[in-house]
PDB file of C-alpha atoms in Angstrom:
ATOM      1  CA  MET A   1      69.408 -63.663 -93.930  1.00 76.00           C
ATOM      2  CA  PRO A   2      70.169 -65.732 -90.946  1.00 88.00           C
ATOM      3  CA  LYS A   3      72.818 -64.555 -88.479  1.00 92.00           C
ATOM      4  CA  LEU A   4      75.441 -66.679 -86.863  1.00 96.00           C
ATOM      5  CA  LYS A   5      77.124 -65.878 -83.554  1.00 97.00           C
ATOM      6  CA  PHE A   6      80.890 -66.554 -83.465  1.00 98.00           C
ATOM      7  CA  THR A   7      83.760 -65.930 -81.274  1.00 98.00           C
ATOM      8  CA  LYS A   8      87.348 -65.078 -82.659  1.00 98.00           C
ATOM      9  CA  MET A   9      90.380 -66.658 -80.715  1.00 98.00           C
ATOM     10  CA  HIS A  10      93.835 -67.533 -81.111  1.00 96.00           C
ATOM     11  CA  GLY A  11      96.555 -69.792 -79.498  1.00 94.00           C
ATOM     12  CA  THR A  12      99.945 -67.922 -80.088  1.00 95.00           C
ATOM     13  CA  GLY A  13      98.557 -66.292 -83.236  1.00 93.00           C
ATOM     14  CA  ASN A  14      96.867 -69.452 -84.718  1.00 89.00           C
ATOM     15  CA  ASP A  15      93.421 -67.729 -85.118  1.00 93.00           C
ATOM     16  CA  TYR A  16      90.181 -69.421 -85.899  1.00 96.00           C
ATOM     17  CA  VAL A  17      86.647 -68.470 -85.976  1.00 98.00           C
ATOM     18  CA  TYR A  18      84.891 -70.496 -83.268  1.00 98.00           C
ATOM     19  CA  VAL A  19      81.032 -71.392 -83.503  1.00 98.00           C
ATOM     20  CA  ASP A  20      78.916 -72.796 -80.632  1.00 98.00           C
ATOM     21  CA  LEU A  21      76.896 -75.820 -81.935  1.00 98.00           C
ATOM     22  CA  PHE A  22      75.393 -76.408 -78.575  1.00 98.00           C
ATOM     23  CA  HIS A  23      73.089 -73.427 -79.017  1.00 96.00           C
ATOM     24  CA  GLN A  24      72.922 -73.046 -82.827  1.00 96.00           C
ATOM     25  CA  THR A  25      73.043 -75.034 -85.931  1.00 95.00           C
ATOM     26  CA  LEU A  26      75.292 -74.668 -89.070  1.00 95.00           C
ATOM     27  CA  ASP A  27      74.918 -76.084 -92.580  1.00 94.00           C
ATOM     28  CA  ARG A  28      77.788 -76.183 -94.936  1.00 95.00           C
ATOM     29  CA  PRO A  29      80.530 -75.497 -92.498  1.00 97.00           C
ATOM     30  CA  SER A  30      83.133 -76.248 -95.029  1.00 97.00           C
ATOM     31  CA  GLU A  31      81.891 -73.460 -97.328  1.00 96.00           C
ATOM     32  CA  LEU A  32      81.492 -71.154 -94.706  1.00 96.00           C
ATOM     33  CA  SER A  33      85.102 -71.704 -93.600  1.00 97.00           C
ATOM     34  CA  VAL A  34      86.358 -70.263 -97.056  1.00 97.00           C
ATOM     35  CA  LYS A  35      84.268 -67.403 -96.674  1.00 96.00           C
ATOM     36  CA  ILE A  36      85.015 -66.293 -93.159  1.00 97.00           C
ATOM     37  CA  SER A  37      88.630 -66.971 -93.336  1.00 96.00           C
ATOM     38  CA  ASP A  38      89.328 -64.385 -96.078  1.00 96.00           C
ATOM     39  CA  ARG A  39      91.104 -61.571 -94.283  1.00 95.00           C
ATOM     40  CA  HIS A  40      89.739 -58.958 -96.898  1.00 96.00           C
ATOM     41  CA  PHE A  41      86.127 -60.060 -97.286  1.00 95.00           C
ATOM     42  CA  GLY A  42      85.586 -62.114 -94.293  1.00 96.00           C
ATOM     43  CA  ILE A  43      86.358 -62.053 -90.630  1.00 97.00           C
ATOM     44  CA  GLY A  44      89.751 -63.418 -91.167  1.00 96.00           C
ATOM     45  CA  SER A  45      91.410 -66.649 -89.677  1.00 94.00           C
ATOM     46  CA  ASP A  46      93.322 -69.799 -90.394  1.00 89.00           C
ATOM     47  CA  GLY A  47      89.866 -71.484 -90.675  1.00 93.00           C
ATOM     48  CA  LEU A  48      86.726 -72.471 -88.628  1.00 98.00           C
ATOM     49  CA  ILE A  49      86.355 -74.590 -85.740  1.00 98.00           C
ATOM     50  CA  CYS A  50      82.830 -75.748 -84.423  1.00 98.00           C
ATOM     51  CA  ILE A  51      82.378 -76.783 -80.838  1.00 98.00           C
ATOM     52  CA  ALA A  52      79.566 -79.434 -80.729  1.00 98.00           C
ATOM     53  CA  PRO A  53      78.121 -81.964 -78.201  1.00 98.00           C
ATOM     54  CA  SER A  54      80.012 -85.434 -78.044  1.00 98.00           C
ATOM     55  CA  GLU A  55      78.651 -88.811 -76.969  1.00 98.00           C
ATOM     56  CA  ILE A  56      82.261 -89.802 -75.852  1.00 98.00           C
ATOM     57  CA  ALA A  57      83.738 -86.725 -74.420  1.00 98.00           C
ATOM     58  CA  ASP A  58      83.063 -83.533 -72.574  1.00 98.00           C
ATOM     59  CA  CYS A  59      82.595 -81.795 -76.056  1.00 98.00           C
ATOM     60  CA  ARG A  60      83.625 -82.191 -79.613  1.00 98.00           C
ATOM     61  CA  MET A  61      86.101 -80.120 -81.951  1.00 98.00           C
ATOM     62  CA  ILE A  62      85.219 -79.994 -85.568  1.00 98.00           C
ATOM     63  CA  MET A  63      87.889 -77.882 -87.652  1.00 96.00           C
ATOM     64  CA  PHE A  64      88.091 -76.816 -91.279  1.00 96.00           C
ATOM     65  CA  ASN A  65      91.179 -75.089 -92.737  1.00 90.00           C
ATOM     66  CA  ALA A  66      90.915 -71.842 -94.677  1.00 91.00           C
ATOM     67  CA  ASP A  67      90.506 -73.733 -97.933  1.00 92.00           C
ATOM     68  CA  GLY A  68      87.572 -75.698 -96.631  1.00 95.00           C
ATOM     69  CA  SER A  69      89.211 -78.900 -96.128  1.00 92.00           C
ATOM     70  CA  GLU A  70      88.574 -80.638 -92.972  1.00 94.00           C
ATOM     71  CA  GLY A  71      91.395 -81.057 -90.453  1.00 88.00           C
ATOM     72  CA  ALA A  72      91.873 -84.033 -87.928  1.00 85.00           C
ATOM     73  CA  MET A  73      93.527 -81.924 -85.015  1.00 87.00           C
ATOM     74  CA  CYS A  74      94.828 -78.419 -83.983  1.00 88.00           C
ATOM     75  CA  GLY A  75      96.832 -78.173 -80.971  1.00 89.00           C
ATOM     76  CA  ASN A  76      96.344 -74.349 -80.665  1.00 92.00           C
ATOM     77  CA  GLY A  77      92.671 -74.663 -81.580  1.00 94.00           C
ATOM     78  CA  ILE A  78      91.787 -77.299 -78.947  1.00 95.00           C
ATOM     79  CA  ARG A  79      93.066 -75.191 -76.131  1.00 96.00           C
ATOM     80  CA  CYS A  80      91.021 -72.192 -77.254  1.00 97.00           C
ATOM     81  CA  VAL A  81      87.949 -74.997 -77.656  1.00 98.00           C
ATOM     82  CA  ALA A  82      88.662 -75.756 -73.766  1.00 98.00           C
ATOM     83  CA  LYS A  83      88.665 -72.128 -72.980  1.00 98.00           C
ATOM     84  CA  TYR A  84      85.366 -71.537 -74.661  1.00 98.00           C
ATOM     85  CA  ALA A  85      83.835 -74.552 -73.205  1.00 98.00           C
ATOM     86  CA  TYR A  86      84.781 -73.572 -69.530  1.00 98.00           C
ATOM     87  CA  GLU A  87      84.145 -70.031 -69.583  1.00 98.00           C
ATOM     88  CA  HIS A  88      80.671 -70.388 -71.386  1.00 97.00           C
ATOM     89  CA  GLY A  89      79.526 -73.209 -69.017  1.00 97.00           C
ATOM     90  CA  LEU A  90      79.509 -76.112 -71.566  1.00 98.00           C
ATOM     91  CA  VAL A  91      81.864 -77.908 -69.300  1.00 97.00           C
ATOM     92  CA  THR A  92      82.381 -76.954 -65.757  1.00 96.00           C
ATOM     93  CA  LYS A  93      85.678 -78.646 -64.667  1.00 96.00           C
ATOM     94  CA  ASP A  94      89.388 -77.653 -65.180  1.00 96.00           C
ATOM     95  CA  GLN A  95      90.067 -81.326 -66.553  1.00 98.00           C
ATOM     96  CA  MET A  96      88.386 -82.081 -69.663  1.00 98.00           C
ATOM     97  CA  SER A  97      88.056 -84.493 -72.402  1.00 98.00           C
ATOM     98  CA  ILE A  98      87.607 -83.187 -76.164  1.00 98.00           C
ATOM     99  CA  GLU A  99      86.709 -85.375 -79.059  1.00 97.00           C
ATOM    100  CA  THR A 100      88.531 -84.738 -82.362  1.00 95.00           C
ATOM    101  CA  LYS A 101      88.900 -86.588 -85.739  1.00 93.00           C
ATOM    102  CA  SER A 102      92.083 -87.954 -84.430  1.00 86.00           C
ATOM    103  CA  GLY A 103      90.595 -89.198 -81.078  1.00 92.00           C
ATOM    104  CA  VAL A 104      89.828 -87.932 -77.644  1.00 95.00           C
ATOM    105  CA  LYS A 105      92.392 -85.549 -76.473  1.00 94.00           C
ATOM    106  CA  HIS A 106      92.626 -84.655 -72.451  1.00 96.00           C
ATOM    107  CA  LEU A 107      93.405 -81.158 -70.994  1.00 97.00           C
ATOM    108  CA  ASN A 108      94.355 -79.556 -67.694  1.00 97.00           C
ATOM    109  CA  LEU A 109      93.513 -76.008 -67.594  1.00 97.00           C
ATOM    110  CA  THR A 110      95.063 -73.233 -65.764  1.00 96.00           C
ATOM    111  CA  VAL A 111      92.117 -70.832 -64.431  1.00 97.00           C
ATOM    112  CA  GLU A 112      92.558 -67.488 -62.839  1.00 96.00           C
ATOM    113  CA  ASP A 113      89.344 -65.738 -61.493  1.00 96.00           C
ATOM    114  CA  GLY A 114      87.139 -67.848 -63.958  1.00 95.00           C
ATOM    115  CA  ILE A 115      89.294 -67.143 -66.780  1.00 96.00           C
ATOM    116  CA  VAL A 116      91.435 -69.892 -68.681  1.00 97.00           C
ATOM    117  CA  THR A 117      94.914 -68.475 -69.279  1.00 94.00           C
ATOM    118  CA  TYR A 118      96.746 -71.789 -70.118  1.00 94.00           C
ATOM    119  CA  ALA A 119      95.958 -75.163 -71.187  1.00 97.00           C
ATOM    120  CA  GLU A 120      98.131 -78.376 -71.397  1.00 97.00           C
ATOM    121  CA  VAL A 121      97.173 -80.868 -73.761  1.00 95.00           C
ATOM    122  CA  ASN A 122      97.957 -84.557 -73.695  1.00 95.00           C
ATOM    123  CA  MET A 123      98.265 -84.774 -77.673  1.00 92.00           C
ATOM    124  CA  GLY A 124      98.521 -88.612 -77.656  1.00 91.00           C
ATOM    125  CA  GLN A 125     101.098 -90.859 -79.290  1.00 94.00           C
ATOM    126  CA  ALA A 126     103.474 -89.558 -82.079  1.00 97.00           C
ATOM    127  CA  ILE A 127     103.101 -91.686 -84.865  1.00 97.00           C
ATOM    128  CA  LEU A 128     106.361 -92.753 -86.674  1.00 98.00           C
ATOM    129  CA  LYS A 129     105.460 -95.423 -89.034  1.00 98.00           C
ATOM    130  CA  PRO A 130     105.310 -94.153 -92.727  1.00 98.00           C
ATOM    131  CA  CYS A 131     102.189 -95.947 -93.728  1.00 97.00           C
ATOM    132  CA  GLU A 132     100.124 -94.515 -90.907  1.00 97.00           C
ATOM    133  CA  ILE A 133     101.505 -90.967 -91.304  1.00 98.00           C
ATOM    134  CA  PRO A 134     100.860 -91.386 -94.305  1.00 98.00           C
ATOM    135  CA  VAL A 135     104.391 -91.172 -96.338  1.00 98.00           C
ATOM    136  CA  ARG A 136     104.946 -93.267 -99.492  1.00 98.00           C
ATOM    137  CA  ALA A 137     107.953 -95.121 -97.846  1.00 97.00           C
ATOM    138  CA  GLU A 138     108.878 -98.467 -96.409  1.00 96.00           C
ATOM    139  CA  GLY A 139     110.215 -99.054 -93.049  1.00 97.00           C
ATOM    140  CA  ASP A 140     109.192 -98.510 -89.312  1.00 97.00           C
ATOM    141  CA  ASP A 141     110.152 -94.840 -89.265  1.00 98.00           C
ATOM    142  CA  PHE A 142     110.962 -91.907 -91.582  1.00 98.00           C
ATOM    143  CA  ILE A 143     113.922 -90.210 -89.585  1.00 98.00           C
ATOM    144  CA  ALA A 144     116.530 -87.932 -91.409  1.00 98.00           C
ATOM    145  CA  ARG A 145     115.936 -89.561 -94.858  1.00 98.00           C
ATOM    146  CA  ALA A 146     116.816 -87.906 -98.089  1.00 98.00           C
ATOM    147  CA  LEU A 147     113.675 -86.047 -99.572  1.00 98.00           C
ATOM    148  CA  GLN A 148     114.156 -84.341-103.016  1.00 98.00           C
ATOM    149  CA  VAL A 149     112.081 -81.172-103.348  1.00 98.00           C
ATOM    150  CA  ASP A 150     112.619 -78.780-106.281  1.00 96.00           C
ATOM    151  CA  GLY A 151     115.854 -80.435-107.226  1.00 95.00           C
ATOM    152  CA  LYS A 152     117.361 -80.145-103.786  1.00 97.00           C
ATOM    153  CA  SER A 153     118.017 -82.860-101.223  1.00 98.00           C
ATOM    154  CA  TYR A 154     116.741 -82.272 -97.696  1.00 98.00           C
ATOM    155  CA  ALA A 155     117.175 -84.661 -94.475  1.00 98.00           C
ATOM    156  CA  ALA A 156     113.472 -85.035 -93.468  1.00 98.00           C
ATOM    157  CA  THR A 157     111.708 -86.591 -90.639  1.00 98.00           C
ATOM    158  CA  CYS A 158     108.138 -87.421 -90.737  1.00 98.00           C
ATOM    159  CA  VAL A 159     105.811 -87.701 -87.655  1.00 98.00           C
ATOM    160  CA  SER A 160     101.874 -87.706 -87.198  1.00 96.00           C
ATOM    161  CA  MET A 161     100.371 -86.075 -84.450  1.00 93.00           C
ATOM    162  CA  GLY A 162      96.739 -86.800 -85.678  1.00 86.00           C
ATOM    163  CA  ASN A 163      97.670 -85.066 -88.934  1.00 90.00           C
ATOM    164  CA  PRO A 164     101.008 -85.545 -91.004  1.00 96.00           C
ATOM    165  CA  HIS A 165     104.085 -83.547 -90.555  1.00 98.00           C
ATOM    166  CA  CYS A 166     107.437 -83.268 -92.179  1.00 98.00           C
ATOM    167  CA  ILE A 167     110.300 -81.632 -90.252  1.00 98.00           C
ATOM    168  CA  VAL A 168     113.466 -80.274 -91.792  1.00 98.00           C
ATOM    169  CA  PHE A 169     116.459 -79.005 -89.542  1.00 98.00           C
ATOM    170  CA  MET A 170     118.188 -76.081 -91.029  1.00 98.00           C
ATOM    171  CA  ASP A 171     120.019 -72.693 -90.046  1.00 97.00           C
ATOM    172  CA  HIS A 172     118.707 -69.249 -90.913  1.00 97.00           C
ATOM    173  CA  ILE A 173     115.083 -70.184 -91.132  1.00 98.00           C
ATOM    174  CA  ASP A 174     114.139 -66.520 -91.073  1.00 97.00           C
ATOM    175  CA  ALA A 175     115.575 -66.144 -94.602  1.00 97.00           C
ATOM    176  CA  LEU A 176     113.365 -68.901 -96.036  1.00 96.00           C
ATOM    177  CA  ASP A 177     110.996 -68.008 -98.889  1.00 96.00           C
ATOM    178  CA  LEU A 178     108.125 -70.417 -97.553  1.00 96.00           C
ATOM    179  CA  THR A 179     105.713 -69.120-100.163  1.00 96.00           C
ATOM    180  CA  LYS A 180     107.973 -70.753-102.863  1.00 96.00           C
ATOM    181  CA  ILE A 181     109.207 -73.841-101.118  1.00 97.00           C
ATOM    182  CA  GLY A 182     106.121 -74.655 -98.816  1.00 97.00           C
ATOM    183  CA  PRO A 183     103.689 -75.732-101.614  1.00 98.00           C
ATOM    184  CA  SER A 184     106.309 -78.052-103.123  1.00 98.00           C
ATOM    185  CA  PHE A 185     106.501 -79.836 -99.846  1.00 98.00           C
ATOM    186  CA  GLU A 186     102.844 -79.586 -99.222  1.00 97.00           C
ATOM    187  CA  HIS A 187     102.185 -81.371-102.736  1.00 97.00           C
ATOM    188  CA  HIS A 188     105.172 -83.728-102.793  1.00 98.00           C
ATOM    189  CA  PRO A 189     104.108 -87.109-104.470  1.00 98.00           C
ATOM    190  CA  TRP A 190     105.492 -88.991-101.346  1.00 98.00           C
ATOM    191  CA  PHE A 191     102.751 -87.455 -99.235  1.00 98.00           C
ATOM    192  CA  PRO A 192      99.291 -88.905-100.388  1.00 98.00           C
ATOM    193  CA  ASP A 193      97.194 -86.653 -97.928  1.00 96.00           C
ATOM    194  CA  ARG A 194      99.525 -83.753 -98.467  1.00 97.00           C
ATOM    195  CA  ILE A 195     101.759 -82.705 -95.510  1.00 97.00           C
ATOM    196  CA  ASN A 196     102.407 -79.805 -93.013  1.00 96.00           C
ATOM    197  CA  THR A 197     106.162 -78.851 -93.116  1.00 98.00           C
ATOM    198  CA  GLU A 198     108.098 -77.524 -90.177  1.00 98.00           C
ATOM    199  CA  PHE A 199     111.516 -75.694 -90.874  1.00 98.00           C
ATOM    200  CA  VAL A 200     113.445 -75.914 -87.583  1.00 98.00           C
ATOM    201  CA  GLU A 201     116.421 -74.319 -86.112  1.00 98.00           C
ATOM    202  CA  VAL A 202     118.027 -75.706 -83.133  1.00 98.00           C
ATOM    203  CA  ILE A 203     119.101 -73.024 -80.449  1.00 98.00           C
ATOM    204  CA  ASP A 204     120.265 -75.346 -77.720  1.00 98.00           C
ATOM    205  CA  ARG A 205     119.220 -78.679 -76.175  1.00 98.00           C
ATOM    206  CA  GLY A 206     116.055 -77.093 -74.676  1.00 98.00           C
ATOM    207  CA  THR A 207     115.138 -74.687 -77.307  1.00 98.00           C
ATOM    208  CA  ILE A 208     114.116 -74.647 -80.952  1.00 98.00           C
ATOM    209  CA  LYS A 209     112.808 -72.177 -83.204  1.00 98.00           C
ATOM    210  CA  MET A 210     110.333 -72.960 -85.961  1.00 98.00           C
ATOM    211  CA  ARG A 211     108.393 -71.746 -89.002  1.00 97.00           C
ATOM    212  CA  VAL A 212     105.502 -73.771 -90.466  1.00 96.00           C
ATOM    213  CA  TRP A 213     103.847 -74.250 -93.975  1.00 96.00           C
ATOM    214  CA  GLU A 214     100.322 -75.792 -93.246  1.00 91.00           C
ATOM    215  CA  ARG A 215      98.580 -77.771 -95.762  1.00 91.00           C
ATOM    216  CA  GLY A 216      95.441 -75.884 -97.002  1.00 83.00           C
ATOM    217  CA  SER A 217      96.446 -72.753 -95.188  1.00 80.00           C
ATOM    218  CA  GLY A 218      99.961 -71.619 -96.135  1.00 90.00           C
ATOM    219  CA  GLU A 219     102.401 -70.105 -93.697  1.00 92.00           C
ATOM    220  CA  THR A 220     100.878 -69.613 -90.390  1.00 87.00           C
ATOM    221  CA  ILE A 221     102.635 -67.938 -87.268  1.00 91.00           C
ATOM    222  CA  SER A 222     101.869 -70.914 -85.022  1.00 90.00           C
ATOM    223  CA  CYS A 223     100.856 -74.695 -85.346  1.00 90.00           C
ATOM    224  CA  GLY A 224     100.171 -76.693 -82.141  1.00 90.00           C
ATOM    225  CA  THR A 225     100.627 -80.290 -83.760  1.00 91.00           C
ATOM    226  CA  GLY A 226     103.551 -78.769 -85.705  1.00 94.00           C
ATOM    227  CA  THR A 227     105.633 -77.781 -82.594  1.00 96.00           C
ATOM    228  CA  CYS A 228     104.837 -81.272 -81.080  1.00 96.00           C
ATOM    229  CA  ALA A 229     105.997 -83.043 -84.175  1.00 98.00           C
ATOM    230  CA  ALA A 230     109.204 -80.700 -84.452  1.00 98.00           C
ATOM    231  CA  THR A 231     109.589 -81.601 -80.625  1.00 98.00           C
ATOM    232  CA  VAL A 232     109.527 -85.219 -81.431  1.00 98.00           C
ATOM    233  CA  ALA A 233     111.828 -84.955 -84.470  1.00 98.00           C
ATOM    234  CA  SER A 234     114.350 -82.848 -82.360  1.00 98.00           C
ATOM    235  CA  VAL A 235     114.427 -85.795 -79.863  1.00 98.00           C
ATOM    236  CA  LEU A 236     114.630 -88.505 -82.458  1.00 98.00           C
ATOM    237  CA  ASN A 237     117.565 -86.772 -84.229  1.00 98.00           C
ATOM    238  CA  GLY A 238     119.423 -86.182 -81.039  1.00 98.00           C
ATOM    239  CA  TYR A 239     119.100 -82.430 -80.670  1.00 98.00           C
ATOM    240  CA  CYS A 240     116.946 -82.447 -77.626  1.00 98.00           C
ATOM    241  CA  ASP A 241     116.339 -84.863 -74.542  1.00 98.00           C
ATOM    242  CA  ARG A 242     113.305 -87.190 -74.211  1.00 98.00           C
ATOM    243  CA  GLY A 243     111.085 -86.304 -71.135  1.00 98.00           C
ATOM    244  CA  ALA A 244     112.556 -82.675 -70.914  1.00 98.00           C
ATOM    245  CA  GLU A 245     110.145 -79.701 -71.700  1.00 97.00           C
ATOM    246  CA  ILE A 246     111.269 -78.111 -74.922  1.00 98.00           C
ATOM    247  CA  GLU A 247     110.656 -74.399 -75.486  1.00 98.00           C
ATOM    248  CA  VAL A 248     109.497 -73.995 -78.970  1.00 98.00           C
ATOM    249  CA  ARG A 249     109.633 -70.521 -80.474  1.00 98.00           C
ATOM    250  CA  ILE A 250     107.357 -69.553 -83.254  1.00 96.00           C
ATOM    251  CA  ARG A 251     106.268 -66.398 -84.954  1.00 95.00           C
ATOM    252  CA  GLY A 252     103.244 -66.126 -82.706  1.00 95.00           C
ATOM    253  CA  GLY A 253     105.060 -66.858 -79.390  1.00 96.00           C
ATOM    254  CA  VAL A 254     106.100 -69.556 -77.263  1.00 97.00           C
ATOM    255  CA  LEU A 255     104.871 -73.037 -76.685  1.00 97.00           C
ATOM    256  CA  TYR A 256     106.179 -75.782 -74.322  1.00 97.00           C
ATOM    257  CA  ASP A 257     106.236 -79.437 -75.564  1.00 98.00           C
ATOM    258  CA  THR A 258     107.431 -82.656 -73.923  1.00 98.00           C
ATOM    259  CA  TYR A 259     108.133 -85.943 -75.776  1.00 98.00           C
ATOM    260  CA  LEU A 260     107.424 -88.428 -72.969  1.00 98.00           C
ATOM    261  CA  GLU A 261     108.908 -91.928 -72.577  1.00 97.00           C
ATOM    262  CA  ASN A 262     105.744 -93.555 -73.325  1.00 98.00           C
ATOM    263  CA  GLY A 263     105.635 -91.905 -76.671  1.00 97.00           C
ATOM    264  CA  GLU A 264     102.928 -89.420 -75.827  1.00 97.00           C
ATOM    265  CA  VAL A 265     103.202 -85.654 -76.285  1.00 97.00           C
ATOM    266  CA  LEU A 266     102.294 -82.854 -73.895  1.00 97.00           C
ATOM    267  CA  MET A 267     101.774 -79.332 -75.220  1.00 97.00           C
ATOM    268  CA  LYS A 268     101.419 -76.229 -73.051  1.00 96.00           C
ATOM    269  CA  GLY A 269     100.331 -72.848 -74.127  1.00 96.00           C
ATOM    270  CA  PRO A 270      97.978 -69.875 -73.901  1.00 95.00           C
ATOM    271  CA  ALA A 271      94.561 -69.439 -75.291  1.00 96.00           C
ATOM    272  CA  THR A 272      93.270 -65.936 -75.964  1.00 96.00           C
ATOM    273  CA  GLU A 273      89.690 -64.477 -76.931  1.00 97.00           C
ATOM    274  CA  VAL A 274      89.848 -61.647 -79.290  1.00 97.00           C
ATOM    275  CA  PHE A 275      86.334 -60.674 -79.790  1.00 98.00           C
ATOM    276  CA  GLN A 276      82.678 -62.009 -80.280  1.00 98.00           C
ATOM    277  CA  GLY A 277      80.166 -60.975 -83.040  1.00 97.00           C
ATOM    278  CA  GLU A 278      77.561 -62.129 -85.410  1.00 96.00           C
ATOM    279  CA  ILE A 279      77.672 -62.528 -89.402  1.00 94.00           C
ATOM    280  CA  SER A 280      75.107 -62.980 -92.069  1.00 91.00           C
ATOM    281  CA  ILE A 281      75.292 -66.392 -93.707  1.00 86.00           C
TER     282      ILE A 281
END
């Protein structure tokens, strides 16, 4: 039975199994993602991320969720891709470009004694137009609009950061039963590609707290594109300031995001290697 080398890494607790496709090959990665993501019978992760050569960037990130569906972008994951690529000599510079399904992203790395401790990612333009997110709604944006979920009305703001997000502001998010409400948002008929949902509590103008239900994975303790979307929504709803770095507290730690005047979003956070190993496939 063939063996596959892998590295387990996480960004603020958003953990993936990383496979280097510069030095090995992999068939049926979607099926493998389901197998290895199982926390009882596999390695245990939020999904699988492959690090592959690219013709348009320094390397390429190919990601799969725990249910085997392919994702377009992962903010926590791309920081770990950059860390792996730098520390394993795939890319030998502290400013790099990484191809994703949602375009090429550019990163600045903080390196200490050859180890990447922090990475800042330009996540690109926040997409606000409903048809491009996508949301089944008319207009140029979807900000604080009424959304009926399980018989209750929520003021929802929708943003795409390469993948779709629905943000809802409320108090006492720690008391939410996300296993009950999360799937109802994810599979709401207004979201043709399903949706990631962020439940956000505003602490002050420079700080927000967030829980996230990710499509295909359920509740995770961190979501990089989710914190970016929540930052954008916080500015659009008047809770936070544009151009200012926002501290986003998630269950896996803290990320620092900025919604720039030009519509781009910067995300800064750590990347951590847990262990390396081999698995029979």
